[in-house]
GROMACS .gro file of C-alpha atoms in nm:
model
  387
    1MET     CA    1   0.000   0.000   0.000
    2GLU     CA    2   0.109   0.358  -0.060
    3LEU     CA    3   0.074   0.593   0.238
    4VAL     CA    4  -0.024   0.898   0.035
    5TYR     CA    5  -0.370   1.053   0.058
    6THR     CA    6  -0.550   1.110  -0.268
    7PRO     CA    7  -0.701   1.452  -0.350
    8ALA     CA    8  -1.045   1.304  -0.278
    9GLN     CA    9  -0.932   1.182   0.063
   10GLN     CA   10  -0.777   1.521   0.139
   11ALA     CA   11  -1.105   1.690   0.046
   12PHE     CA   12  -1.294   1.445   0.267
   13ARG     CA   13  -1.064   1.532   0.558
   14ALA     CA   14  -1.116   1.905   0.501
   15GLU     CA   15  -1.495   1.863   0.494
   16ALA     CA   16  -1.494   1.659   0.814
   17ARG     CA   17  -1.264   1.905   0.990
   18ALA     CA   18  -1.480   2.202   0.892
   19TRP     CA   19  -1.801   2.036   1.014
   20LEU     CA   20  -1.645   1.931   1.344
   21GLU     CA   21  -1.498   2.277   1.405
   22ALA     CA   22  -1.844   2.426   1.357
   23ASN     CA   23  -2.039   2.169   1.560
   24VAL     CA   24  -1.833   2.012   1.841
   25PRO     CA   25  -1.973   2.137   2.175
   26PRO     CA   26  -1.744   2.403   2.327
   27ALA     CA   27  -1.756   2.238   2.672
   28PRO     CA   28  -1.731   1.867   2.758
   29LEU     CA   29  -2.062   1.682   2.789
   30GLY     CA   30  -2.159   1.512   3.112
   31SER     CA   31  -2.066   1.150   3.173
   32PHE     CA   32  -2.285   0.916   2.969
   33ASP     CA   33  -2.291   0.693   3.277
   34THR     CA   34  -2.542   0.937   3.429
   35ALA     CA   35  -2.899   1.006   3.316
   36GLU     CA   36  -2.826   1.371   3.241
   37GLY     CA   37  -2.502   1.296   3.054
   38ALA     CA   38  -2.665   1.014   2.858
   39ALA     CA   39  -2.933   1.258   2.736
   40GLU     CA   40  -2.664   1.508   2.628
   41HIS     CA   41  -2.477   1.237   2.437
   42ARG     CA   42  -2.794   1.117   2.264
   43ALA     CA   43  -2.850   1.475   2.147
   44TRP     CA   44  -2.491   1.488   2.016
   45GLU     CA   45  -2.536   1.159   1.830
   46LYS     CA   46  -2.849   1.294   1.661
   47ARG     CA   47  -2.656   1.607   1.559
   48LEU     CA   48  -2.384   1.388   1.408
   49HIS     CA   49  -2.651   1.192   1.221
   50ALA     CA   50  -2.819   1.505   1.091
   51GLY     CA   51  -2.481   1.622   0.961
   52GLY     CA   52  -2.420   1.289   0.786
   53TRP     CA   53  -2.130   1.188   1.011
   54ALA     CA   54  -2.290   0.933   1.242
   55MET     CA   55  -2.131   0.627   1.080
   56VAL     CA   56  -1.944   0.729   0.769
   57PRO     CA   57  -1.867   0.383   0.619
   58TRP     CA   58  -2.228   0.258   0.629
   59PRO     CA   59  -2.444   0.264   0.315
   60VAL     CA   60  -2.655   0.578   0.273
   61GLU     CA   61  -2.982   0.380   0.293
   62TYR     CA   62  -2.891   0.267   0.644
   63GLY     CA   63  -2.801   0.613   0.772
   64GLY     CA   64  -2.435   0.619   0.673
   65ARG     CA   65  -2.231   0.823   0.429
   66GLY     CA   66  -2.121   0.548   0.193
   67ALA     CA   67  -1.752   0.613   0.264
   68ASP     CA   68  -1.487   0.343   0.269
   69LEU     CA   69  -1.282   0.229   0.569
   70LEU     CA   70  -0.985   0.450   0.478
   71GLU     CA   71  -1.215   0.752   0.491
   72TRP     CA   72  -1.348   0.624   0.823
   73LEU     CA   73  -0.993   0.625   0.960
   74ILE     CA   74  -0.949   0.983   0.833
   75PHE     CA   75  -1.278   1.087   0.997
   76GLU     CA   76  -1.173   0.927   1.327
   77GLU     CA   77  -0.844   1.120   1.317
   78GLU     CA   78  -1.034   1.445   1.274
   79TYR     CA   79  -1.294   1.345   1.536
   80TYR     CA   80  -1.031   1.293   1.805
   81ARG     CA   81  -0.826   1.592   1.691
   82ALA     CA   82  -1.137   1.808   1.743
   83GLY     CA   83  -1.191   1.672   2.095
   84ALA     CA   84  -1.544   1.556   2.004
   85PRO     CA   85  -1.752   1.364   2.263
   86LYS     CA   86  -1.722   0.991   2.322
   87ARG     CA   87  -1.984   0.781   2.141
   88ILE     CA   88  -2.258   0.658   2.376
   89ASN     CA   89  -2.386   0.413   2.116
   90GLN     CA   90  -2.049   0.254   2.042
   91ASN     CA   91  -2.193  -0.096   2.105
   92GLY     CA   92  -2.451  -0.033   1.835
   93ILE     CA   93  -2.253   0.153   1.572
   94PHE     CA   94  -1.917  -0.022   1.603
   95LEU     CA   95  -2.013  -0.378   1.707
   96LEU     CA   96  -2.373  -0.471   1.635
   97GLY     CA   97  -2.409  -0.267   1.318
   98PRO     CA   98  -2.128  -0.446   1.130
   99THR     CA   99  -2.264  -0.778   1.263
  100ILE     CA  100  -2.611  -0.706   1.122
  101MET     CA  101  -2.448  -0.603   0.793
  102GLU     CA  102  -2.289  -0.950   0.773
  103PHE     CA  103  -2.559  -1.177   0.918
  104GLY     CA  104  -2.887  -0.984   0.911
  105THR     CA  105  -3.174  -1.044   0.672
  106PRO     CA  106  -3.279  -0.754   0.445
  107GLU     CA  107  -3.572  -0.694   0.682
  108GLN     CA  108  -3.343  -0.684   0.986
  109LYS     CA  109  -3.102  -0.444   0.814
  110ALA     CA  110  -3.386  -0.210   0.720
  111ARG     CA  111  -3.541  -0.233   1.067
  112PHE     CA  112  -3.236  -0.192   1.291
  113LEU     CA  113  -2.951  -0.016   1.111
  114PRO     CA  114  -3.110   0.328   1.049
  115ARG     CA  115  -3.221   0.349   1.413
  116ILE     CA  116  -2.868   0.257   1.528
  117ALA     CA  117  -2.711   0.520   1.303
  118SER     CA  118  -2.944   0.789   1.435
  119SER     CA  119  -2.915   0.660   1.796
  120GLU     CA  120  -3.291   0.629   1.819
  121ASP     CA  121  -3.190   0.295   1.973
  122VAL     CA  122  -2.890   0.280   2.207
  123TRP     CA  123  -2.759  -0.073   2.257
  124ALA     CA  124  -2.613  -0.260   2.552
  125GLN     CA  125  -2.373  -0.549   2.522
  126GLY     CA  126  -2.495  -0.868   2.691
  127TRP     CA  127  -2.206  -1.112   2.688
  128SER     CA  128  -2.109  -1.181   3.049
  129GLU     CA  129  -2.299  -1.391   3.300
  130PRO     CA  130  -2.224  -1.450   3.669
  131ASN     CA  131  -2.049  -1.781   3.592
  132ALA     CA  132  -1.933  -1.700   3.239
  133GLY     CA  133  -1.713  -1.392   3.239
  134SER     CA  134  -1.487  -1.398   2.936
  135ASP     CA  135  -1.567  -1.766   2.876
  136MET     CA  136  -1.872  -1.709   2.657
  137ALA     CA  137  -1.899  -2.082   2.586
  138ALA     CA  138  -2.014  -2.125   2.948
  139ILE     CA  139  -2.331  -1.916   2.890
  140GLN     CA  140  -2.640  -2.057   3.065
  141ALA     CA  141  -2.911  -1.794   2.998
  142SER     CA  142  -3.173  -1.986   2.801
  143ALA     CA  143  -3.416  -1.916   2.518
  144ARG     CA  144  -3.692  -2.177   2.481
  145ARG     CA  145  -3.879  -2.176   2.148
  146ASP     CA  146  -4.256  -2.123   2.182
  147GLY     CA  147  -4.415  -2.074   1.841
  148ASP     CA  148  -4.294  -1.748   1.691
  149HIS     CA  149  -4.122  -1.640   2.013
  150TYR     CA  150  -3.837  -1.734   2.240
  151VAL     CA  151  -3.898  -1.737   2.616
  152LEU     CA  152  -3.587  -1.605   2.793
  153ARG     CA  153  -3.471  -1.699   3.141
  154GLY     CA  154  -3.146  -1.625   3.321
  155GLN     CA  155  -2.918  -1.333   3.386
  156LYS     CA  156  -2.656  -1.118   3.213
  157THR     CA  157  -2.415  -0.904   3.411
  158TRP     CA  158  -2.169  -0.622   3.337
  159ALA     CA  159  -2.390  -0.524   3.045
  160SER     CA  160  -2.202  -0.224   2.900
  161ARG     CA  161  -2.430   0.086   2.869
  162GLY     CA  162  -2.706  -0.131   3.018
  163ALA     CA  163  -2.834   0.132   3.261
  164PHE     CA  164  -2.943   0.377   2.988
  165ALA     CA  165  -2.978   0.159   2.677
  166ASP     CA  166  -3.292   0.064   2.484
  167TRP     CA  167  -3.186  -0.278   2.352
  168LEU     CA  168  -2.943  -0.557   2.438
  169PHE     CA  169  -2.767  -0.803   2.208
  170GLY     CA  170  -2.629  -1.131   2.337
  171MET     CA  171  -2.619  -1.507   2.319
  172PHE     CA  172  -2.872  -1.743   2.473
  173ARG     CA  173  -2.874  -2.122   2.491
  174THR     CA  174  -3.154  -2.242   2.263
  175ASP     CA  175  -3.063  -2.613   2.292
  176PRO     CA  176  -3.084  -2.713   2.661
  177ALA     CA  177  -2.887  -3.035   2.593
  178SER     CA  178  -2.598  -2.850   2.430
  179GLU     CA  179  -2.260  -2.772   2.582
  180ARG     CA  180  -1.997  -2.507   2.539
  181HIS     CA  181  -2.018  -2.314   2.209
  182LYS     CA  182  -2.287  -2.533   2.053
  183GLY     CA  183  -2.662  -2.473   2.082
  184LEU     CA  184  -2.631  -2.095   2.129
  185SER     CA  185  -2.830  -1.831   1.937
  186PHE     CA  186  -2.768  -1.456   1.895
  187LEU     CA  187  -3.077  -1.256   1.998
  188LEU     CA  188  -3.173  -0.888   1.998
  189VAL     CA  189  -3.379  -0.799   2.306
  190PRO     CA  190  -3.577  -0.479   2.376
  191LEU     CA  191  -3.502  -0.385   2.736
  192ASP     CA  192  -3.861  -0.269   2.793
  193THR     CA  193  -3.994  -0.621   2.728
  194PRO     CA  194  -4.216  -0.748   3.013
  195GLY     CA  195  -4.011  -0.993   3.220
  196VAL     CA  196  -3.683  -0.802   3.168
  197THR     CA  197  -3.540  -0.624   3.473
  198VAL     CA  198  -3.240  -0.389   3.445
  199ARG     CA  199  -3.048  -0.322   3.765
  200PRO     CA  200  -2.766  -0.061   3.734
  201ILE     CA  201  -2.425  -0.148   3.883
  202ALA     CA  202  -2.251   0.142   4.057
  203GLN     CA  203  -1.883   0.185   3.970
  204LEU     CA  204  -1.610   0.311   4.206
  205ASP     CA  205  -1.711   0.668   4.118
  206GLY     CA  206  -2.080   0.593   4.186
  207GLU     CA  207  -2.182   0.622   3.820
  208THR     CA  208  -2.361   0.337   3.645
  209GLY     CA  209  -2.189   0.242   3.323
  210PHE     CA  210  -2.296  -0.121   3.356
  211ALA     CA  211  -2.602  -0.317   3.459
  212GLU     CA  212  -2.729  -0.659   3.555
  213VAL     CA  213  -3.015  -0.774   3.334
  214PHE     CA  214  -3.258  -1.043   3.451
  215PHE     CA  215  -3.488  -1.242   3.221
  216ASP     CA  216  -3.797  -1.394   3.380
  217ASP     CA  217  -4.000  -1.560   3.103
  218ALA     CA  218  -3.945  -1.259   2.875
  219ARG     CA  219  -4.085  -1.324   2.525
  220VAL     CA  220  -3.881  -1.213   2.222
  221PRO     CA  221  -3.990  -1.269   1.858
  222VAL     CA  222  -3.795  -1.526   1.658
  223ALA     CA  223  -3.751  -1.245   1.402
  224ASN     CA  224  -3.504  -1.090   1.651
  225ARG     CA  225  -3.254  -1.374   1.600
  226LEU     CA  226  -2.946  -1.309   1.387
  227ALA     CA  227  -2.849  -1.606   1.162
  228GLY     CA  228  -2.984  -1.955   1.225
  229GLU     CA  229  -3.084  -2.116   1.552
  230GLY     CA  230  -2.771  -2.260   1.712
  231GLU     CA  231  -2.539  -2.039   1.504
  232GLY     CA  232  -2.489  -1.780   1.776
  233TRP     CA  233  -2.126  -1.865   1.838
  234LYS     CA  234  -2.033  -1.789   1.478
  235VAL     CA  235  -2.214  -1.454   1.494
  236ALA     CA  236  -2.066  -1.362   1.832
  237MET     CA  237  -1.713  -1.437   1.714
  238ALA     CA  238  -1.763  -1.194   1.426
  239THR     CA  239  -1.888  -0.929   1.672
  240ALA     CA  240  -1.591  -0.993   1.900
  241GLY     CA  241  -1.360  -0.959   1.599
  242PHE     CA  242  -1.501  -0.612   1.528
  243GLU     CA  243  -1.456  -0.524   1.897
  244ARG     CA  244  -1.101  -0.647   1.932
  245GLY     CA  245  -0.967  -0.578   1.591
  246LEU     CA  246  -1.076  -0.253   1.432
  247MET     CA  247  -1.397  -0.063   1.488
  248LEU     CA  248  -1.431  -0.011   1.864
  249ARG     CA  249  -1.084   0.127   1.925
  250SER     CA  250  -0.969   0.328   1.628
  251PRO     CA  251  -0.599   0.426   1.628
  252ALA     CA  252  -0.693   0.794   1.640
  253ARG     CA  253  -0.797   0.745   2.003
  254PHE     CA  254  -0.444   0.637   2.100
  255GLN     CA  255  -0.274   0.894   1.879
  256SER     CA  256  -0.473   1.161   2.061
  257THR     CA  257  -0.367   1.026   2.401
  258ALA     CA  258  -0.003   1.005   2.285
  259ARG     CA  259  -0.009   1.369   2.169
  260ARG     CA  260  -0.150   1.478   2.505
  261LEU     CA  261   0.120   1.273   2.678
  262VAL     CA  262   0.394   1.455   2.484
  263GLU     CA  263   0.238   1.790   2.582
  264LEU     CA  264   0.220   1.679   2.945
  265CYS     CA  265   0.588   1.583   2.938
  266ARG     CA  266   0.685   1.925   2.799
  267ALA     CA  267   0.473   2.100   3.066
  268ASN     CA  268   0.635   1.910   3.353
  269PRO     CA  269   1.013   1.931   3.302
  270ALA     CA  270   1.080   1.891   3.675
  271THR     CA  271   0.943   1.535   3.685
  272ALA     CA  272   1.033   1.434   3.329
  273SER     CA  273   1.339   1.220   3.396
  274GLU     CA  274   1.534   1.074   3.106
  275ALA     CA  275   1.366   0.737   3.164
  276LEU     CA  276   1.020   0.897   3.157
  277ARG     CA  277   1.101   1.094   2.841
  278GLU     CA  278   1.211   0.772   2.674
  279GLU     CA  279   0.884   0.606   2.780
  280VAL     CA  280   0.685   0.898   2.636
  281VAL     CA  281   0.866   0.856   2.304
  282ARG     CA  282   0.802   0.481   2.311
  283CYS     CA  283   0.430   0.537   2.372
  284TRP     CA  284   0.410   0.785   2.085
  285MET     CA  285   0.591   0.545   1.851
  286ASP     CA  286   0.366   0.255   1.953
  287ALA     CA  287   0.053   0.462   1.886
  288GLU     CA  288   0.189   0.546   1.540
  289ALA     CA  289   0.279   0.180   1.482
  290TYR     CA  290  -0.077   0.073   1.572
  291THR     CA  291  -0.206   0.333   1.327
  292LEU     CA  292   0.008   0.202   1.042
  293GLU     CA  293  -0.090  -0.156   1.119
  294THR     CA  294  -0.457  -0.055   1.111
  295TYR     CA  295  -0.411   0.115   0.773
  296ARG     CA  296  -0.255  -0.210   0.649
  297THR     CA  297  -0.549  -0.413   0.786
  298VAL     CA  298  -0.801  -0.178   0.624
  299SER     CA  299  -0.622  -0.202   0.290
  300ARG     CA  300  -0.643  -0.580   0.313
  301LEU     CA  301  -1.015  -0.565   0.397
  302LEU     CA  302  -1.082  -0.334   0.102
  303ALA     CA  303  -0.912  -0.595  -0.117
  304GLY     CA  304  -1.160  -0.860   0.001
  305GLY     CA  305  -0.981  -0.993   0.308
  306LYS     CA  306  -1.129  -1.078   0.649
  307ILE     CA  307  -1.032  -1.007   1.009
  308GLY     CA  308  -0.923  -1.333   1.169
  309PHE     CA  309  -0.763  -1.425   1.496
  310GLU     CA  310  -0.505  -1.149   1.447
  311ALA     CA  311  -0.773  -0.933   1.611
  312SER     CA  312  -0.648  -1.085   1.936
  313LEU     CA  313  -0.303  -0.938   1.869
  314ASN     CA  314  -0.456  -0.594   1.817
  315LYS     CA  315  -0.663  -0.617   2.134
  316ILE     CA  316  -0.363  -0.700   2.353
  317PHE     CA  317  -0.153  -0.427   2.190
  318TRP     CA  318  -0.399  -0.136   2.222
  319SER     CA  319  -0.524  -0.228   2.569
  320GLU     CA  320  -0.175  -0.257   2.717
  321LEU     CA  321  -0.058   0.058   2.535
  322ASP     CA  322  -0.352   0.251   2.686
  323VAL     CA  323  -0.256   0.143   3.039
  324ARG     CA  324   0.111   0.227   2.978
  325MET     CA  325   0.037   0.576   2.846
  326HIS     CA  326  -0.178   0.662   3.147
  327GLU     CA  327   0.072   0.514   3.394
  328THR     CA  328   0.343   0.733   3.235
  329ALA     CA  329   0.119   1.039   3.264
  330LEU     CA  330   0.058   0.978   3.635
  331ARG     CA  331   0.432   0.944   3.694
  332LEU     CA  332   0.488   1.276   3.514
  333LEU     CA  333   0.227   1.441   3.737
  334GLY     CA  334   0.402   1.309   4.048
  335HIS     CA  335   0.221   1.376   4.376
  336ARG     CA  336  -0.056   1.569   4.193
  337ALA     CA  337  -0.161   1.259   3.999
  338ASP     CA  338  -0.425   1.162   4.256
  339LEU     CA  339  -0.608   1.496   4.234
  340LEU     CA  340  -0.952   1.501   4.079
  341PRO     CA  341  -0.999   1.768   3.807
  342GLU     CA  342  -1.225   1.973   4.036
  343ALA     CA  343  -0.968   1.990   4.319
  344PRO     CA  344  -0.838   2.346   4.395
  345ALA     CA  345  -0.475   2.257   4.312
  346ALA     CA  346  -0.557   2.045   4.004
  347ALA     CA  347  -0.466   2.296   3.731
  348GLY     CA  348  -0.297   2.108   3.449
  349VAL     CA  349  -0.386   1.765   3.589
  350GLY     CA  350  -0.662   1.711   3.336
  351ASP     CA  351  -0.853   1.383   3.328
  352TRP     CA  352  -0.552   1.153   3.339
  353LEU     CA  353  -0.668   0.983   3.660
  354ASP     CA  354  -1.010   0.904   3.514
  355GLY     CA  355  -0.841   0.781   3.199
  356TYR     CA  356  -0.606   0.562   3.398
  357LEU     CA  357  -0.892   0.401   3.593
  358PHE     CA  358  -1.076   0.327   3.268
  359SER     CA  359  -0.762   0.196   3.097
  360LEU     CA  360  -0.732  -0.072   3.366
  361SER     CA  361  -1.049  -0.232   3.227
  362GLY     CA  362  -0.898  -0.260   2.878
  363PRO     CA  363  -0.709  -0.586   2.938
  364ILE     CA  364  -1.034  -0.735   3.078
  365TYR     CA  365  -1.320  -0.632   2.848
  366ALA     CA  366  -1.366  -0.761   2.494
  367GLY     CA  367  -1.230  -1.093   2.620
  368THR     CA  368  -0.949  -1.086   2.874
  369ASN     CA  369  -0.594  -1.063   2.744
  370GLU     CA  370  -0.527  -1.406   2.897
  371ILE     CA  371  -0.800  -1.550   2.671
  372GLN     CA  372  -0.652  -1.362   2.374
  373ARG     CA  373  -0.307  -1.506   2.443
  374ASN     CA  374  -0.458  -1.855   2.447
  375LEU     CA  375  -0.624  -1.785   2.110
  376ILE     CA  376  -0.296  -1.659   1.965
  377ALA     CA  377  -0.110  -1.965   2.094
  378GLU     CA  378  -0.363  -2.213   1.959
  379ARG     CA  379  -0.504  -2.051   1.643
  380ILE     CA  380  -0.207  -1.848   1.511
  381LEU     CA  381   0.101  -2.027   1.645
  382GLY     CA  382  -0.055  -2.376   1.635
  383LEU     CA  383   0.058  -2.463   1.987
  384PRO     CA  384  -0.122  -2.746   2.173
  385ARG     CA  385  -0.386  -2.671   2.436
  386SER     CA  386  -0.255  -2.687   2.791
  387GLY     CA  387  -0.360  -2.990   2.993
   0.00000   0.00000   0.00000
């Protein structure tokens, strides 16, 4: 591939930059883990959609812009450069949307995708269960077929965005005699269905970014199933590939953090030892390396390729880089690192502490890094399973 932007791509970048400069809110929105912040973020998503920037690589008929993945990368670079808000509907636009594109029927695409693009429907992720954290093959929540409906029983936990979402996607066991990854189906569940109870989970900061979801004979139409009955594992692995490999964590996010880290180092010469300066440079180089690797992956996809188990390599790389960049920032801040942004002496501290706390979840969500290392060992390196 040739790393030179075409005139059309340069024009696309200029258009995106101009729109973002004119429309990005001047002050940060509230946390989307609160009711008030969630409402502000929904309003921002609708503004993005009205401007034609909600999900640039999706087809126009589904609420997108019809751009290709290279243009999506360019848009993401401009989005983070402009300091635009985080995406409250990232589960829908980055994970479920591509999954519906691949496995949905024409009716499902027409029904769900436009409402995801416009954030009329905000989606929660329903993977984990109390006894099936990152081991999705251990899922026990059941879906019993009853005519044109499934009857759901069981529980999901740590449902991302669950507290303020409208829908949940996840796997349910439709064959009670099945084990592990067999007999599972991928279902789309409205969270206002009778028999569904959402219980927010308070985080360390008291906000509710996650939820427990209980299913007590909740009835969901069979039309809400993606792919065939019992094919849920195949669908979920595609969703997980999008999550680990490309869409959820664009390289622009880490380039932005790396640029802020360089600025922080320059602003704190008293604590910036030679070792810390070298670590800042290493973080910046790694963020650039992840960007180049993503451009290579996108070029391969545009040529007809697929994302395979190399998504596990990406997930380990970006999640550990995120932790390392925030750890370096806290060391540069020294004794002021523990100050919250609203503290009287917190000038220049920024949101590094919040970012560090969130980065710690990176090696856990989207499948723990231990699981990813097992996948790499078995599926890429061909090593035998441990006894």
